[in-house]
JSON list of C-alpha atoms and ligand atoms in Angstrom, two decimals:
[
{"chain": "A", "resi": 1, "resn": "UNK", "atom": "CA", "xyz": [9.47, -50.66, 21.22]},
{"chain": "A", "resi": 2, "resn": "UNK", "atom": "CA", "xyz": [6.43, -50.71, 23.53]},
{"chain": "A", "resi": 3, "resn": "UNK", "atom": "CA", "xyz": [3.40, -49.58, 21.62]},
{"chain": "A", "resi": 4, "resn": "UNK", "atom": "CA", "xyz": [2.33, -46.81, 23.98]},
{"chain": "A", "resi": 5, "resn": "UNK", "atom": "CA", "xyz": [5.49, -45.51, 24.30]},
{"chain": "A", "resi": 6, "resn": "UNK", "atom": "CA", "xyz": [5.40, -45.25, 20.78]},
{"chain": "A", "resi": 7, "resn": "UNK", "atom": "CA", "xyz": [2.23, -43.59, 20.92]},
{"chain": "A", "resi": 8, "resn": "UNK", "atom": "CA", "xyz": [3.53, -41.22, 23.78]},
{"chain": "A", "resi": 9, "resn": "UNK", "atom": "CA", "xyz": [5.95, -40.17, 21.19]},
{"chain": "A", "resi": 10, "resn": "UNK", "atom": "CA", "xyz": [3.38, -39.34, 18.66]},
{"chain": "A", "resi": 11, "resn": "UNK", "atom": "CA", "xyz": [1.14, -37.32, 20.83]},
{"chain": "A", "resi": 12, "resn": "UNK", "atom": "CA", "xyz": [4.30, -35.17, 21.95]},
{"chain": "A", "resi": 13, "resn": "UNK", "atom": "CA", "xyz": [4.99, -34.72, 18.35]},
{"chain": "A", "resi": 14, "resn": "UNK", "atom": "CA", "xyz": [1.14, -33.24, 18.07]},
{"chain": "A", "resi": 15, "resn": "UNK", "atom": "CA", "xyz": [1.55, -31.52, 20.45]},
{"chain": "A", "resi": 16, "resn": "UNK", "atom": "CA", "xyz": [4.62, -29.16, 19.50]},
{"chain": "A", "resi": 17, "resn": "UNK", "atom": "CA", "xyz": [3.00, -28.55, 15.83]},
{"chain": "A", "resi": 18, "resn": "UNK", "atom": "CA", "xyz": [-0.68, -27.76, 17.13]},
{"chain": "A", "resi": 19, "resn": "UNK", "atom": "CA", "xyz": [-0.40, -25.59, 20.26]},
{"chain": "A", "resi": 20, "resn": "UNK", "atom": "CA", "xyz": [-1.98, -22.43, 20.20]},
{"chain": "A", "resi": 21, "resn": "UNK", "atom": "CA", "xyz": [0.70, -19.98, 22.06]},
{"chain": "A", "resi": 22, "resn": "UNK", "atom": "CA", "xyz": [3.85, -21.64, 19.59]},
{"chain": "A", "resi": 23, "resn": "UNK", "atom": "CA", "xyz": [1.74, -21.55, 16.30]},
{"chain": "A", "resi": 24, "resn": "UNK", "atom": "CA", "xyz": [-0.95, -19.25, 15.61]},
{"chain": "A", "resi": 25, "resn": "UNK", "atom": "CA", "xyz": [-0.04, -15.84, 17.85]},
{"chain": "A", "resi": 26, "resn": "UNK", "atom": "CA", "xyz": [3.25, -14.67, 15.41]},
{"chain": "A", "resi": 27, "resn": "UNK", "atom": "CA", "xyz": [1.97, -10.96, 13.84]},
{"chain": "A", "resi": 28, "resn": "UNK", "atom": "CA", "xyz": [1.62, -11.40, 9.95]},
{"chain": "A", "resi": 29, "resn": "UNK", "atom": "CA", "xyz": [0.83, -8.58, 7.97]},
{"chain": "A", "resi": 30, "resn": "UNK", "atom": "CA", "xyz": [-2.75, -8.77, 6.83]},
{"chain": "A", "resi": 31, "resn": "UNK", "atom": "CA", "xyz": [-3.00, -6.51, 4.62]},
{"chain": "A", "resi": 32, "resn": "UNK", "atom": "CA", "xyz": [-0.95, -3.02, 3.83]},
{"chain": "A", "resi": 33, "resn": "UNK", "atom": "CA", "xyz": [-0.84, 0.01, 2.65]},
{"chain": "A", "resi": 34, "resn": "UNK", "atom": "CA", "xyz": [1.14, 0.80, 0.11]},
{"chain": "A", "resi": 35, "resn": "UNK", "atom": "CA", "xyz": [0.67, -2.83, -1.37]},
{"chain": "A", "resi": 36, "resn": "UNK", "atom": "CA", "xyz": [3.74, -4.73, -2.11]},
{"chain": "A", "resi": 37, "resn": "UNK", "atom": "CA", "xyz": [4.70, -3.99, -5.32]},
{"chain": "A", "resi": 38, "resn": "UNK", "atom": "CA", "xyz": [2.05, -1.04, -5.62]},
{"chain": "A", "resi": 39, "resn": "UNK", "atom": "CA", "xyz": [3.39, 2.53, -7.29]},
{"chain": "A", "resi": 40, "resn": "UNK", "atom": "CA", "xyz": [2.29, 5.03, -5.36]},
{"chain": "A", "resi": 41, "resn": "UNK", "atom": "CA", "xyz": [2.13, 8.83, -7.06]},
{"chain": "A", "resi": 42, "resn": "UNK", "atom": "CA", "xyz": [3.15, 11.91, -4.95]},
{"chain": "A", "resi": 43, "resn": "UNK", "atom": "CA", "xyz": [5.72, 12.27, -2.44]},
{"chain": "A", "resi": 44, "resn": "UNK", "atom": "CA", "xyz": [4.07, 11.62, 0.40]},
{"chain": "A", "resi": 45, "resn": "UNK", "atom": "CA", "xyz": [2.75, 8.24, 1.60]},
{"chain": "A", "resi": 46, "resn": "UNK", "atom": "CA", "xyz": [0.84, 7.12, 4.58]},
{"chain": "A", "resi": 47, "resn": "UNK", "atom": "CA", "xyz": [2.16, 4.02, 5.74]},
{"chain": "A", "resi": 48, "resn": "UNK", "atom": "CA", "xyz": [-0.31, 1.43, 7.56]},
{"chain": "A", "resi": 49, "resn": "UNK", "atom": "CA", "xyz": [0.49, -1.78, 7.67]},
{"chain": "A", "resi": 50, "resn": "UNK", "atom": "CA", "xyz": [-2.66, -4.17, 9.38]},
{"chain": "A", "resi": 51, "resn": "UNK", "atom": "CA", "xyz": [-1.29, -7.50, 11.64]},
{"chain": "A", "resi": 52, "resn": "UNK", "atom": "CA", "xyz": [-3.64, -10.45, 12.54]},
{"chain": "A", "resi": 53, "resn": "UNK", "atom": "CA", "xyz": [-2.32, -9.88, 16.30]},
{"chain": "A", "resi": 54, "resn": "UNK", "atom": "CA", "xyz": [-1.74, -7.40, 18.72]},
{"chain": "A", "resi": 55, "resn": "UNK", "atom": "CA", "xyz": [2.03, -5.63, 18.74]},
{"chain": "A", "resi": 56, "resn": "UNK", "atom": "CA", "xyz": [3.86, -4.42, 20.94]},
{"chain": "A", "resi": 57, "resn": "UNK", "atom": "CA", "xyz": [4.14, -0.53, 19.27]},
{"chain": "A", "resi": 58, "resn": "UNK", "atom": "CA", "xyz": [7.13, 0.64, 21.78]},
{"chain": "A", "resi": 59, "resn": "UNK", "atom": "CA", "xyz": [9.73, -2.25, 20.36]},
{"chain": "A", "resi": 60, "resn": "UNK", "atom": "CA", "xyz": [7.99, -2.39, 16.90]},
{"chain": "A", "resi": 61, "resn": "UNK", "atom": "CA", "xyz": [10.27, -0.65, 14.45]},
{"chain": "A", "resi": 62, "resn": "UNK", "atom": "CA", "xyz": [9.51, 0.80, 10.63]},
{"chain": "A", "resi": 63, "resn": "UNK", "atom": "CA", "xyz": [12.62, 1.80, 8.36]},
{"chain": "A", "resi": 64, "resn": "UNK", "atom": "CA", "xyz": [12.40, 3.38, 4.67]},
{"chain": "A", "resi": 65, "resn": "UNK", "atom": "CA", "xyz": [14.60, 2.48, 2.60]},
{"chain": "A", "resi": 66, "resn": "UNK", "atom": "CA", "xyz": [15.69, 4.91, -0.72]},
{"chain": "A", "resi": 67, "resn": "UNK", "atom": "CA", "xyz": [16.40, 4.11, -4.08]},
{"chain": "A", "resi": 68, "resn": "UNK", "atom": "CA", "xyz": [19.84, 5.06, -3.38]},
{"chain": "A", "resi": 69, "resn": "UNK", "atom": "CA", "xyz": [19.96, 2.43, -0.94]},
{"chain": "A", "resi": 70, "resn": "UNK", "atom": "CA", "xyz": [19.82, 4.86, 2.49]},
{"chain": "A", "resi": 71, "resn": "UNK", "atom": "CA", "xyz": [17.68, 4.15, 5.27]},
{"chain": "A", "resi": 72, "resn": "UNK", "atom": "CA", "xyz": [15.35, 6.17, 7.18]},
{"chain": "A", "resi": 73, "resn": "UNK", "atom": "CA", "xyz": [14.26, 4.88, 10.29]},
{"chain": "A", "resi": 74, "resn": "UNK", "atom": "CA", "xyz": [10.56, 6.14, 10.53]},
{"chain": "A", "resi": 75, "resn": "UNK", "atom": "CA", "xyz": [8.65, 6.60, 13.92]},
{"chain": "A", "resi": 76, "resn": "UNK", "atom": "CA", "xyz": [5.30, 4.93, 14.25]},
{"chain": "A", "resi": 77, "resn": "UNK", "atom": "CA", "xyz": [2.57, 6.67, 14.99]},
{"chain": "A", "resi": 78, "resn": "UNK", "atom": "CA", "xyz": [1.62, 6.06, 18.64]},
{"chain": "A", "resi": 79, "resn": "UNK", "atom": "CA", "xyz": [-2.35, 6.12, 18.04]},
{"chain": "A", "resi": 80, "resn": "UNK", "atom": "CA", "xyz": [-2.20, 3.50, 16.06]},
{"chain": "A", "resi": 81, "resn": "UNK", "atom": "CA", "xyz": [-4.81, 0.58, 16.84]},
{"chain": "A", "resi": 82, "resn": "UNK", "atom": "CA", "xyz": [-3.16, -2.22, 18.49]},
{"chain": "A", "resi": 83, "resn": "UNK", "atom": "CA", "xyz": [-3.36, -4.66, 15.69]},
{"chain": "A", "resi": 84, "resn": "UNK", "atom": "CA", "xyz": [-1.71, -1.92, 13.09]},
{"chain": "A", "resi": 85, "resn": "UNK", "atom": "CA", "xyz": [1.72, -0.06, 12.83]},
{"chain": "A", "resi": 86, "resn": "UNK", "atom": "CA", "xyz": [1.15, 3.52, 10.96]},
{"chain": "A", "resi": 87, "resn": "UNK", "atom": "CA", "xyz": [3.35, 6.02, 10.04]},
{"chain": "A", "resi": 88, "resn": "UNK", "atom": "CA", "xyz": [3.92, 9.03, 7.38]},
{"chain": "A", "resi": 89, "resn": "UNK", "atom": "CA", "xyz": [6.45, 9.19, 4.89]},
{"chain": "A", "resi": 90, "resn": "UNK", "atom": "CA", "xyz": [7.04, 12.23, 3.31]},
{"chain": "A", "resi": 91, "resn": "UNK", "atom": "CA", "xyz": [9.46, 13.73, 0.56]},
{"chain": "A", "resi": 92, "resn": "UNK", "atom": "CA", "xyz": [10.03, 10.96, -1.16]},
{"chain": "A", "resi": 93, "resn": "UNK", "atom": "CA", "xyz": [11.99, 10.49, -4.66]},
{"chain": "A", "resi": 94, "resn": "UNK", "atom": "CA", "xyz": [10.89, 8.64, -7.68]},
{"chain": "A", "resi": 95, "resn": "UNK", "atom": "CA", "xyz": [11.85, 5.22, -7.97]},
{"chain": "A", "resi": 96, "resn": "UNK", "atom": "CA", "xyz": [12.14, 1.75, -6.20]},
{"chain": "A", "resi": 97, "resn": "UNK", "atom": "CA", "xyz": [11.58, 2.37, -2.51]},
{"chain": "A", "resi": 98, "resn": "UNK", "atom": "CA", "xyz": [11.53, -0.62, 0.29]},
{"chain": "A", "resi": 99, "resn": "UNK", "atom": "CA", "xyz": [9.37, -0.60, 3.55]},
{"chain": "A", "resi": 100, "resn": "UNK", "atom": "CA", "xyz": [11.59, -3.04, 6.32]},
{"chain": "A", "resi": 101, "resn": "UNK", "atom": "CA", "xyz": [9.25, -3.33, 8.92]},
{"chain": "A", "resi": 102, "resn": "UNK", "atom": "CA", "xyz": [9.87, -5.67, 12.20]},
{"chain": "A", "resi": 103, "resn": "UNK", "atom": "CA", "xyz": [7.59, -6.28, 14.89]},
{"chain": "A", "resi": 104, "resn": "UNK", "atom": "CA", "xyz": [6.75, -7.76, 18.11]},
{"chain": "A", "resi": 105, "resn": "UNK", "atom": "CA", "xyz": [3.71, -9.53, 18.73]},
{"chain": "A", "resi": 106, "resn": "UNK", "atom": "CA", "xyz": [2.27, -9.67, 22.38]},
{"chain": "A", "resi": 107, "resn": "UNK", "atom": "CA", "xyz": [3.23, -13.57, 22.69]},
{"chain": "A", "resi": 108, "resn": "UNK", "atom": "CA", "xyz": [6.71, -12.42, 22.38]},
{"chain": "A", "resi": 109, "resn": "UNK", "atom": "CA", "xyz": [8.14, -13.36, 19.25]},
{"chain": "A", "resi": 110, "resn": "UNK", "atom": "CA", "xyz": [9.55, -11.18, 16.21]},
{"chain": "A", "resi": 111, "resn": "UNK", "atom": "CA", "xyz": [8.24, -11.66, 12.75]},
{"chain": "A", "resi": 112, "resn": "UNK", "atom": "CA", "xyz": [9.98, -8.72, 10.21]},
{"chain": "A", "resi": 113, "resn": "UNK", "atom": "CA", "xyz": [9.85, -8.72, 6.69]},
{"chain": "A", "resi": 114, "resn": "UNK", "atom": "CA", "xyz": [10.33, -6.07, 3.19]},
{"chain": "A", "resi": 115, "resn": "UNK", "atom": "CA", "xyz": [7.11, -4.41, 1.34]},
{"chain": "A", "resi": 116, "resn": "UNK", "atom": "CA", "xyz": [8.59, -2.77, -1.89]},
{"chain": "A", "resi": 117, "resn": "UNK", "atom": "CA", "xyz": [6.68, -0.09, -3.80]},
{"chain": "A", "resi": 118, "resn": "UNK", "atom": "CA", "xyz": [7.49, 2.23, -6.33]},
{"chain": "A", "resi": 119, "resn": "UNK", "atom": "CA", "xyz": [7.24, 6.37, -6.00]},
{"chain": "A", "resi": 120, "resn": "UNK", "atom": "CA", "xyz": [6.32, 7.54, -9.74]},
{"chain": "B", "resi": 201, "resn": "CU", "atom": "CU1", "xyz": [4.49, -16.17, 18.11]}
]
């Protein structure tokens, strides 16, 4: 093979893995609140969950999910800052509780993922 069509090859390669819009944009939760894994005490629990990008709020969605294994679908809170996706839970039961949240991030794409806590 020619050697700079081999090298054509690996610069393509480079390409796909390091640019920007493809790689680094996605919304991963930065930090939360509750903590996965955390026990929270009370019945009530503000959810905030902190991204490293800016969402898209309107097709962002939050669901609860109950120890008895119903779901909840809970409505963010619309002042949220861009970068965060907030809502209140209230009346909630002891026991093992899971947050489902799914989001999308302004470059288009849809990360989602579980946060489970505990109510005591
Ligand atoms: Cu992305």
């Amino acid at each position: 093979m020619h050697v700079f069509f081999r090298i054509a090859i690996v610069l393509f390669a480079m390409w796909l893995l390091v640019d920007p819009k493809t790689a680094s944009a996605h919304a991963i939760i930065v930090s939360s609140s509750p903590a996965a894994g955390a026990t929270v005490t009370g019945d009530a629990v503000a959810i905030r969950l902190h991204f490293n990008s800016r969402i898209d709020h309107a097709r962002s969605k939050l669901t609860l999910l109950a120890p008895n294994g119903a779901s909840q679908a809970l409505t963010p809170a619309s002042d949220s800052p861009a970068d965060e996706l907030n809502a209140d839970a209230t009346r909630l039961s002891t026991g093992a509780w899971r947050l489902r949240w799914q989001v999308l991030s302004v470059d288009g794409h849809i990360t989602r993922g579980d946060i489970p806590f505990t109510v005591h």
